[in-house]
Amino acid sequence: MESIEIDLGERSYPIAIGSGILSDAAIYQGLPAAAQAVIVSNGTVAPLFEARLRAVLQPRYKNIQTVVLPDGEEHKNWQTLNLIFDALLTHGCDRKTLMFALGGGVIGDMTGFAAACYMRGVPFVQVPTTLLAQVDSSVGGKTAINHPLGKNMIGAFYQPQLVVCDLETLVSLPQRELSAGLAEVIKYGPIADMGFMAWLEANMPALLARDAIALSQAVKRSVEIKAEVVGQDEKEAGLRAILNFGHTFGHAMEAGMGYGKWLHGEGVGAGMVMAAELSQRLNLVDQDFVQRLRRLIECAGLPAKGAVIDEKDNAGRYLELMRVDKKSQAGEIRFVLIDGPGKAVVQSAPDDLVREVIDACCI
Ligand code: NAD
Ligand code: GLY
C-alpha cells in the first residue's frame, strides 16, 4: 500500500492507495471516534462494496446507516442532497457522526457537501470507486452540486479525514467510465509533468487493459501532483485553477447538452483539445503538441472533438455558458492554457478567437 499525505496544516490527511485496502481495518484506525457512521452510496455501487465497507467499520461504530441515492450526474442536485439530510435527521445523527462517501465523483461531491453543511460540519471519508474519483475528485476538498445554469455552482471547500483508493474496485468499472477517468489522468501531463505524459503514451494499452501495476502508478502520480498543487493553494486563489485544464469547455458541453449525456471525463477530454488548440492560436504551444495531446486522448477512448450544443449558434452558446464558469471575472472568461508543454497559465482570450476554436473543434 502507498500513502500520500496532503499537507494542509491541521486539515492534512492521508490518501491510501492499494489493492483490497477497503477491507483493511488498519486503514481506518486514525479516524475520530463516533457512535454513528453513515455510508452514502448509490444503487449501482452499494450492491458491489457496501457490505465490505460496513463489515470493516462494524467494530468501530455501534450504529451504521446506509443512504442509497439514485445514480447519475443528473441527480447531483438539491433534491438528492436533501435525501442525505433526511436520513441524517431521521436517524438522529449527531455532530460527531462520520460520513463515508462510497462511489464515484458524484457521490463524493454530494456527500462532502452534505458533510460540510450538516450541523455546520461533520467529518467525512472518501472511498472513491471510479478512476476519476481516485485520481481527482476525492482529493482536495472540492464539494458541490450542479445548478441548471452551471456545473458545480453550489458547494464548499471541505476536506475529508481520509481517502481510501482501493484499486480492486476498478475491476467492475464500465470501460466508458475507465476512459472518462483517464481524461483526468492525462490532464496532469500537459499542466505539470511531460515525463508523465510520455509514460501515459507508452502505457495507455496497459491502462485500458486494467493492468494493476500500470493503474497503481497512474493513480499514485496523479494524486501526488494533485496533492502538491492543492497543498500550495487549497481554495484556488490562483495556482489550483490549472487543475481545470479542459474543464471550461467541458463544463459548457455538460451543461449545454444536459447533465449525464456526456460523462464529465468525456467533456474534459474534448475540452483539453479545445484548450490546447486555443493555446496554439495564441502562440503558446505549437501544432505538434496539440496533435500529440489529441492522439493520446483518442488512444484513451475519449472524444477529441467537441459536442455541438446549439444548432443555430453553437459558439455563442458555448460563450454564454462559459461566462458562468467559476474562473470568470467581471464577465470575462479565463481559460487554462498550455504555456509550453508541462506548464499551464490562466488567462482570457478574445471572443473571436474562441469562436474560431469552437467552430474548428466541434463535430
Ligand atoms: P460517477 O460518480 O457518476 O460514476 C460513474 C458511474 O460509475 C456511475 O454510474 C457509478 O454508479 C458507477 N460506478 C462507480 N464505481 C463503480 C465501480 N467500481 N464499478 C462499477 N460501476 C461503478 O462519475 P465520476 O466520473 O466518478 O465523477 C464525475 C463527477 O465528479 C462529476 O460530477 C464531476 O463534476 C466531479 N468531479 C469533482 C472533482 C472535485 O475536485 N471535487 C474533480 C473532478 C470531477
Ligand atoms: N478538479 C479540480 C480541482 O480539484 O481543483
mmCIF file of N, CA and C in Angstrom, residues 187-280:
data_model
loop_
_atom_site.group_PDB
_atom_site.id
_atom_site.type_symbol
_atom_site.label_atom_id
_atom_site.label_comp_id
_atom_site.label_asym_id
_atom_site.label_seq_id
_atom_site.Cartn_x
_atom_site.Cartn_y
_atom_site.Cartn_z
ATOM 1 N N LYS A 187 -4.692 14.946 -17.968
ATOM 2 C CA LYS A 187 -4.534 16.401 -17.777
ATOM 3 C C LYS A 187 -3.273 16.751 -16.992
ATOM 4 N N TYR A 188 -2.835 15.847 -16.080
ATOM 5 C CA TYR A 188 -1.679 16.183 -15.244
ATOM 6 C C TYR A 188 -0.393 16.301 -16.064
ATOM 7 N N GLY A 189 -0.323 15.641 -17.233
ATOM 8 C CA GLY A 189 0.872 15.727 -18.060
ATOM 9 C C GLY A 189 1.089 17.133 -18.589
ATOM 10 N N PRO A 190 0.194 17.601 -19.472
ATOM 11 C CA PRO A 190 0.415 18.915 -20.085
ATOM 12 C C PRO A 190 0.548 20.061 -19.079
ATOM 13 N N ILE A 191 -0.125 19.958 -17.928
ATOM 14 C CA ILE A 191 -0.068 21.097 -16.987
ATOM 15 C C ILE A 191 1.132 21.027 -16.040
ATOM 16 N N ALA A 192 1.723 19.815 -15.849
ATOM 17 C CA ALA A 192 2.719 19.728 -14.780
ATOM 18 C C ALA A 192 3.881 18.783 -15.024
ATOM 19 N N ASP A 193 3.727 17.769 -15.887
ATOM 20 C CA ASP A 193 4.769 16.737 -15.907
ATOM 21 C C ASP A 193 4.767 16.033 -17.269
ATOM 22 N N MET A 194 5.618 16.534 -18.180
ATOM 23 C CA MET A 194 5.650 15.931 -19.519
ATOM 24 C C MET A 194 6.251 14.526 -19.499
ATOM 25 N N GLY A 195 7.050 14.214 -18.483
ATOM 26 C CA GLY A 195 7.558 12.841 -18.324
ATOM 27 C C GLY A 195 6.385 11.895 -18.098
ATOM 28 N N PHE A 196 5.419 12.354 -17.312
ATOM 29 C CA PHE A 196 4.216 11.548 -17.053
ATOM 30 C C PHE A 196 3.404 11.398 -18.343
ATOM 31 N N MET A 197 3.354 12.456 -19.146
ATOM 32 C CA MET A 197 2.620 12.361 -20.425
ATOM 33 C C MET A 197 3.273 11.293 -21.320
ATOM 34 N N ALA A 198 4.595 11.273 -21.366
ATOM 35 C CA ALA A 198 5.300 10.264 -22.176
ATOM 36 C C ALA A 198 5.030 8.860 -21.615
ATOM 37 N N TRP A 199 5.004 8.754 -20.299
ATOM 38 C CA TRP A 199 4.712 7.461 -19.662
ATOM 39 C C TRP A 199 3.290 7.006 -20.047
ATOM 40 N N LEU A 200 2.354 7.944 -20.062
ATOM 41 C CA LEU A 200 0.970 7.601 -20.435
ATOM 42 C C LEU A 200 0.890 7.142 -21.886
ATOM 43 N N GLU A 201 1.643 7.815 -22.755
ATOM 44 C CA GLU A 201 1.643 7.412 -24.176
ATOM 45 C C GLU A 201 2.109 5.964 -24.307
ATOM 46 N N ALA A 202 3.134 5.616 -23.527
ATOM 47 C CA ALA A 202 3.684 4.256 -23.618
ATOM 48 C C ALA A 202 2.768 3.229 -22.938
ATOM 49 N N ASN A 203 2.052 3.653 -21.930
ATOM 50 C CA ASN A 203 1.312 2.691 -21.097
ATOM 51 C C ASN A 203 -0.207 2.705 -21.281
ATOM 52 N N MET A 204 -0.686 3.478 -22.279
ATOM 53 C CA MET A 204 -2.146 3.558 -22.452
ATOM 54 C C MET A 204 -2.786 2.183 -22.704
ATOM 55 N N PRO A 205 -2.178 1.317 -23.547
ATOM 56 C CA PRO A 205 -2.803 -0.013 -23.730
ATOM 57 C C PRO A 205 -2.904 -0.779 -22.416
ATOM 58 N N ALA A 206 -1.868 -0.707 -21.579
ATOM 59 C CA ALA A 206 -1.892 -1.416 -20.288
ATOM 60 C C ALA A 206 -2.976 -0.826 -19.372
ATOM 61 N N LEU A 207 -3.117 0.486 -19.407
ATOM 62 C CA LEU A 207 -4.141 1.127 -18.560
ATOM 63 C C LEU A 207 -5.536 0.716 -19.007
ATOM 64 N N LEU A 208 -5.734 0.694 -20.333
ATOM 65 C CA LEU A 208 -7.061 0.316 -20.847
ATOM 66 C C LEU A 208 -7.368 -1.152 -20.564
ATOM 67 N N ALA A 209 -6.299 -1.953 -20.448
ATOM 68 C CA ALA A 209 -6.489 -3.381 -20.124
ATOM 69 C C ALA A 209 -6.544 -3.594 -18.607
ATOM 70 N N ARG A 210 -6.486 -2.509 -17.849
ATOM 71 C CA ARG A 210 -6.562 -2.512 -16.371
ATOM 72 C C ARG A 210 -5.418 -3.281 -15.739
ATOM 73 N N ASP A 211 -4.252 -3.173 -16.328
ATOM 74 C CA ASP A 211 -3.067 -3.767 -15.710
ATOM 75 C C ASP A 211 -2.894 -3.131 -14.316
ATOM 76 N N ALA A 212 -2.801 -3.989 -13.300
ATOM 77 C CA ALA A 212 -2.837 -3.488 -11.911
ATOM 78 C C ALA A 212 -1.652 -2.572 -11.612
ATOM 79 N N ILE A 213 -0.479 -2.927 -12.137
ATOM 80 C CA ILE A 213 0.711 -2.104 -11.828
ATOM 81 C C ILE A 213 0.594 -0.740 -12.521
ATOM 82 N N ALA A 214 0.181 -0.771 -13.790
ATOM 83 C CA ALA A 214 0.047 0.491 -14.524
ATOM 84 C C ALA A 214 -0.994 1.389 -13.849
ATOM 85 N N LEU A 215 -2.125 0.805 -13.451
ATOM 86 C CA LEU A 215 -3.169 1.613 -12.807
ATOM 87 C C LEU A 215 -2.662 2.207 -11.501
ATOM 88 N N SER A 216 -1.936 1.398 -10.741
ATOM 89 C CA SER A 216 -1.469 1.909 -9.453
ATOM 90 C C SER A 216 -0.468 3.048 -9.658
ATOM 91 N N GLN A 217 0.374 2.941 -10.699
ATOM 92 C CA GLN A 217 1.328 4.032 -10.960
ATOM 93 C C GLN A 217 0.606 5.292 -11.422
ATOM 94 N N ALA A 218 -0.423 5.111 -12.268
ATOM 95 C CA ALA A 218 -1.164 6.275 -12.770
ATOM 96 C C ALA A 218 -1.898 6.981 -11.628
ATOM 97 N N VAL A 219 -2.515 6.195 -10.748
ATOM 98 C CA VAL A 219 -3.250 6.813 -9.628
ATOM 99 C C VAL A 219 -2.253 7.523 -8.711
ATOM 100 N N LYS A 220 -1.147 6.860 -8.428
ATOM 101 C CA LYS A 220 -0.174 7.439 -7.490
ATOM 102 C C LYS A 220 0.384 8.770 -8.030
ATOM 103 N N ARG A 221 0.822 8.784 -9.285
ATOM 104 C CA ARG A 221 1.429 10.026 -9.822
ATOM 105 C C ARG A 221 0.380 11.148 -9.913
ATOM 106 N N SER A 222 -0.847 10.780 -10.287
ATOM 107 C CA SER A 222 -1.910 11.802 -10.372
ATOM 108 C C SER A 222 -2.167 12.408 -8.993
ATOM 109 N N VAL A 223 -2.272 11.543 -7.989
ATOM 110 C CA VAL A 223 -2.559 12.036 -6.634
ATOM 111 C C VAL A 223 -1.394 12.873 -6.110
ATOM 112 N N GLU A 224 -0.164 12.448 -6.435
ATOM 113 C CA GLU A 224 0.999 13.243 -5.993
ATOM 114 C C GLU A 224 0.922 14.665 -6.555
ATOM 115 N N ILE A 225 0.618 14.762 -7.860
ATOM 116 C CA ILE A 225 0.575 16.097 -8.483
ATOM 117 C C ILE A 225 -0.572 16.901 -7.880
ATOM 118 N N LYS A 226 -1.726 16.242 -7.718
ATOM 119 C CA LYS A 226 -2.866 16.991 -7.178
ATOM 120 C C LYS A 226 -2.571 17.460 -5.753
ATOM 121 N N ALA A 227 -1.999 16.572 -4.939
ATOM 122 C CA ALA A 227 -1.709 16.933 -3.540
ATOM 123 C C ALA A 227 -0.716 18.094 -3.487
ATOM 124 N N GLU A 228 0.246 18.087 -4.374
ATOM 125 C CA GLU A 228 1.246 19.163 -4.418
ATOM 126 C C GLU A 228 0.577 20.509 -4.737
ATOM 127 N N VAL A 229 -0.311 20.504 -5.738
ATOM 128 C CA VAL A 229 -0.970 21.748 -6.142
ATOM 129 C C VAL A 229 -1.918 22.232 -5.034
ATOM 130 N N VAL A 230 -2.739 21.319 -4.523
ATOM 131 C CA VAL A 230 -3.728 21.726 -3.505
ATOM 132 C C VAL A 230 -3.016 22.163 -2.218
ATOM 133 N N GLY A 231 -1.898 21.507 -1.912
ATOM 134 C CA GLY A 231 -1.127 21.894 -0.721
ATOM 135 C C GLY A 231 -0.653 23.342 -0.799
ATOM 136 N N GLN A 232 -0.444 23.836 -2.022
ATOM 137 C CA GLN A 232 0.016 25.223 -2.188
ATOM 138 C C GLN A 232 -1.136 26.219 -2.283
ATOM 139 N N ASP A 233 -2.325 25.736 -2.695
ATOM 140 C CA ASP A 233 -3.429 26.674 -2.969
ATOM 141 C C ASP A 233 -4.769 25.973 -2.748
ATOM 142 N N GLU A 234 -5.084 25.744 -1.477
ATOM 143 C CA GLU A 234 -6.268 24.941 -1.149
ATOM 144 C C GLU A 234 -7.556 25.506 -1.754
ATOM 145 N N LYS A 235 -7.728 26.834 -1.668
ATOM 146 C CA LYS A 235 -9.025 27.408 -2.057
ATOM 147 C C LYS A 235 -9.003 28.113 -3.409
ATOM 148 N N GLU A 236 -8.066 27.716 -4.242
ATOM 149 C CA GLU A 236 -7.995 28.223 -5.618
ATOM 150 C C GLU A 236 -7.908 29.740 -5.692
ATOM 151 N N ALA A 237 -6.963 30.298 -4.921
ATOM 152 C CA ALA A 237 -6.689 31.729 -5.072
ATOM 153 C C ALA A 237 -5.971 31.966 -6.395
ATOM 154 N N GLY A 238 -5.271 30.971 -6.899
ATOM 155 C CA GLY A 238 -4.531 31.127 -8.157
ATOM 156 C C GLY A 238 -4.160 29.784 -8.745
ATOM 157 N N LEU A 239 -3.013 29.239 -8.301
ATOM 158 C CA LEU A 239 -2.424 28.037 -8.908
ATOM 159 C C LEU A 239 -3.400 26.893 -9.138
ATOM 160 N N ARG A 240 -4.277 26.604 -8.169
ATOM 161 C CA ARG A 240 -5.133 25.413 -8.266
ATOM 162 C C ARG A 240 -5.982 25.412 -9.531
ATOM 163 N N ALA A 241 -6.256 26.597 -10.077
ATOM 164 C CA ALA A 241 -7.084 26.666 -11.289
ATOM 165 C C ALA A 241 -6.492 25.839 -12.436
ATOM 166 N N ILE A 242 -5.182 25.584 -12.420
ATOM 167 C CA ILE A 242 -4.593 24.817 -13.537
ATOM 168 C C ILE A 242 -5.167 23.396 -13.600
ATOM 169 N N LEU A 243 -5.701 22.914 -12.470
ATOM 170 C CA LEU A 243 -6.302 21.571 -12.461
ATOM 171 C C LEU A 243 -7.586 21.533 -13.289
ATOM 172 N N ASN A 244 -8.025 22.717 -13.707
ATOM 173 C CA ASN A 244 -9.243 22.787 -14.529
ATOM 174 C C ASN A 244 -8.931 22.816 -16.020
ATOM 175 N N PHE A 245 -7.748 22.376 -16.408
ATOM 176 C CA PHE A 245 -7.407 22.310 -17.834
ATOM 177 C C PHE A 245 -8.467 21.471 -18.573
ATOM 178 N N GLY A 246 -9.057 22.070 -19.598
ATOM 179 C CA GLY A 246 -10.082 21.365 -20.391
ATOM 180 C C GLY A 246 -11.484 21.489 -19.820
ATOM 181 N N HIS A 247 -11.589 21.959 -18.575
ATOM 182 C CA HIS A 247 -12.888 21.951 -17.893
ATOM 183 C C HIS A 247 -13.799 23.101 -18.323
ATOM 184 N N THR A 248 -13.227 24.230 -18.763
ATOM 185 C CA THR A 248 -14.073 25.378 -19.117
ATOM 186 C C THR A 248 -14.946 24.993 -20.322
ATOM 187 N N PHE A 249 -14.313 24.432 -21.347
ATOM 188 C CA PHE A 249 -15.083 23.936 -22.493
ATOM 189 C C PHE A 249 -15.928 22.718 -22.088
ATOM 190 N N GLY A 250 -15.322 21.841 -21.298
ATOM 191 C CA GLY A 250 -16.000 20.591 -20.913
ATOM 192 C C GLY A 250 -17.270 20.837 -20.112
ATOM 193 N N HIS A 251 -17.196 21.732 -19.141
ATOM 194 C CA HIS A 251 -18.394 22.039 -18.341
ATOM 195 C C HIS A 251 -19.508 22.626 -19.218
ATOM 196 N N ALA A 252 -19.110 23.443 -20.214
ATOM 197 C CA ALA A 252 -20.116 24.031 -21.116
ATOM 198 C C ALA A 252 -20.817 22.915 -21.893
ATOM 199 N N MET A 253 -20.050 21.898 -22.288
ATOM 200 C CA MET A 253 -20.673 20.767 -23.010
ATOM 201 C C MET A 253 -21.639 20.020 -22.096
ATOM 202 N N GLU A 254 -21.202 19.753 -20.867
ATOM 203 C CA GLU A 254 -22.060 19.003 -19.937
ATOM 204 C C GLU A 254 -23.369 19.749 -19.677
ATOM 205 N N ALA A 255 -23.248 21.047 -19.377
ATOM 206 C CA ALA A 255 -24.462 21.830 -19.068
ATOM 207 C C ALA A 255 -25.292 22.024 -20.331
ATOM 208 N N GLY A 256 -24.612 22.281 -21.468
ATOM 209 C CA GLY A 256 -25.314 22.588 -22.720
ATOM 210 C C GLY A 256 -26.096 21.406 -23.273
ATOM 211 N N MET A 257 -25.553 20.201 -23.079
ATOM 212 C CA MET A 257 -26.258 19.018 -23.601
ATOM 213 C C MET A 257 -27.282 18.489 -22.616
ATOM 214 N N GLY A 258 -27.146 18.898 -21.352
ATOM 215 C CA GLY A 258 -27.964 18.318 -20.278
ATOM 216 C C GLY A 258 -27.085 17.341 -19.516
ATOM 217 N N TYR A 259 -27.011 17.512 -18.182
ATOM 218 C CA TYR A 259 -26.096 16.693 -17.382
ATOM 219 C C TYR A 259 -26.367 15.210 -17.603
ATOM 220 N N GLY A 260 -25.297 14.440 -17.791
ATOM 221 C CA GLY A 260 -25.427 12.996 -17.920
ATOM 222 C C GLY A 260 -25.321 12.505 -19.347
ATOM 223 N N LYS A 261 -25.480 13.405 -20.345
ATOM 224 C CA LYS A 261 -25.409 12.948 -21.755
ATOM 225 C C LYS A 261 -23.971 12.537 -22.078
ATOM 226 N N TRP A 262 -23.049 13.461 -21.850
ATOM 227 C CA TRP A 262 -21.635 13.130 -21.944
ATOM 228 C C TRP A 262 -21.116 12.993 -20.531
ATOM 229 N N LEU A 263 -20.213 12.037 -20.317
ATOM 230 C CA LEU A 263 -19.597 11.911 -18.999
ATOM 231 C C LEU A 263 -18.672 13.105 -18.776
ATOM 232 N N HIS A 264 -18.476 13.421 -17.490
ATOM 233 C CA HIS A 264 -17.596 14.545 -17.149
ATOM 234 C C HIS A 264 -16.227 14.392 -17.835
ATOM 235 N N GLY A 265 -15.653 13.201 -17.758
ATOM 236 C CA GLY A 265 -14.329 12.973 -18.337
ATOM 237 C C GLY A 265 -14.331 13.118 -19.863
ATOM 238 N N GLU A 266 -15.458 12.810 -20.493
ATOM 239 C CA GLU A 266 -15.537 12.975 -21.948
ATOM 240 C C GLU A 266 -15.504 14.465 -22.311
ATOM 241 N N GLY A 267 -16.228 15.259 -21.551
ATOM 242 C CA GLY A 267 -16.193 16.716 -21.777
ATOM 243 C C GLY A 267 -14.786 17.257 -21.551
ATOM 244 N N VAL A 268 -14.117 16.744 -20.514
ATOM 245 C CA VAL A 268 -12.749 17.200 -20.221
ATOM 246 C C VAL A 268 -11.800 16.766 -21.345
ATOM 247 N N GLY A 269 -11.988 15.549 -21.876
ATOM 248 C CA GLY A 269 -11.130 15.066 -22.969
ATOM 249 C C GLY A 269 -11.202 15.994 -24.172
ATOM 250 N N ALA A 270 -12.415 16.208 -24.682
ATOM 251 C CA ALA A 270 -12.576 17.092 -25.842
ATOM 252 C C ALA A 270 -12.202 18.527 -25.459
ATOM 253 N N GLY A 271 -12.499 18.900 -24.228
ATOM 254 C CA GLY A 271 -12.200 20.267 -23.758
ATOM 255 C C GLY A 271 -10.700 20.539 -23.722
ATOM 256 N N MET A 272 -9.901 19.511 -23.396
ATOM 257 C CA MET A 272 -8.443 19.713 -23.383
ATOM 258 C C MET A 272 -7.913 19.979 -24.788
ATOM 259 N N VAL A 273 -8.490 19.272 -25.774
ATOM 260 C CA VAL A 273 -8.053 19.531 -27.160
ATOM 261 C C VAL A 273 -8.403 20.973 -27.538
ATOM 262 N N MET A 274 -9.600 21.415 -27.148
ATOM 263 C CA MET A 274 -10.009 22.790 -27.492
ATOM 264 C C MET A 274 -9.112 23.814 -26.801
ATOM 265 N N ALA A 275 -8.793 23.555 -25.530
ATOM 266 C CA ALA A 275 -7.932 24.495 -24.795
ATOM 267 C C ALA A 275 -6.519 24.493 -25.375
ATOM 268 N N ALA A 276 -6.052 23.315 -25.823
ATOM 269 C CA ALA A 276 -4.713 23.251 -26.434
ATOM 270 C C ALA A 276 -4.721 23.987 -27.771
ATOM 271 N N GLU A 277 -5.808 23.816 -28.518
ATOM 272 C CA GLU A 277 -5.951 24.496 -29.821
ATOM 273 C C GLU A 277 -5.950 26.028 -29.607
ATOM 274 N N LEU A 278 -6.645 26.467 -28.564
ATOM 275 C CA LEU A 278 -6.658 27.911 -28.254
ATOM 276 C C LEU A 278 -5.246 28.369 -27.861
ATOM 277 N N SER A 279 -4.552 27.549 -27.098
ATOM 278 C CA SER A 279 -3.170 27.885 -26.702
ATOM 279 C C SER A 279 -2.302 28.041 -27.956
ATOM 280 N N GLN A 280 -2.517 27.133 -28.909
ATOM 281 C CA GLN A 280 -1.713 27.198 -30.142
ATOM 282 C C GLN A 280 -2.013 28.478 -30.925
#
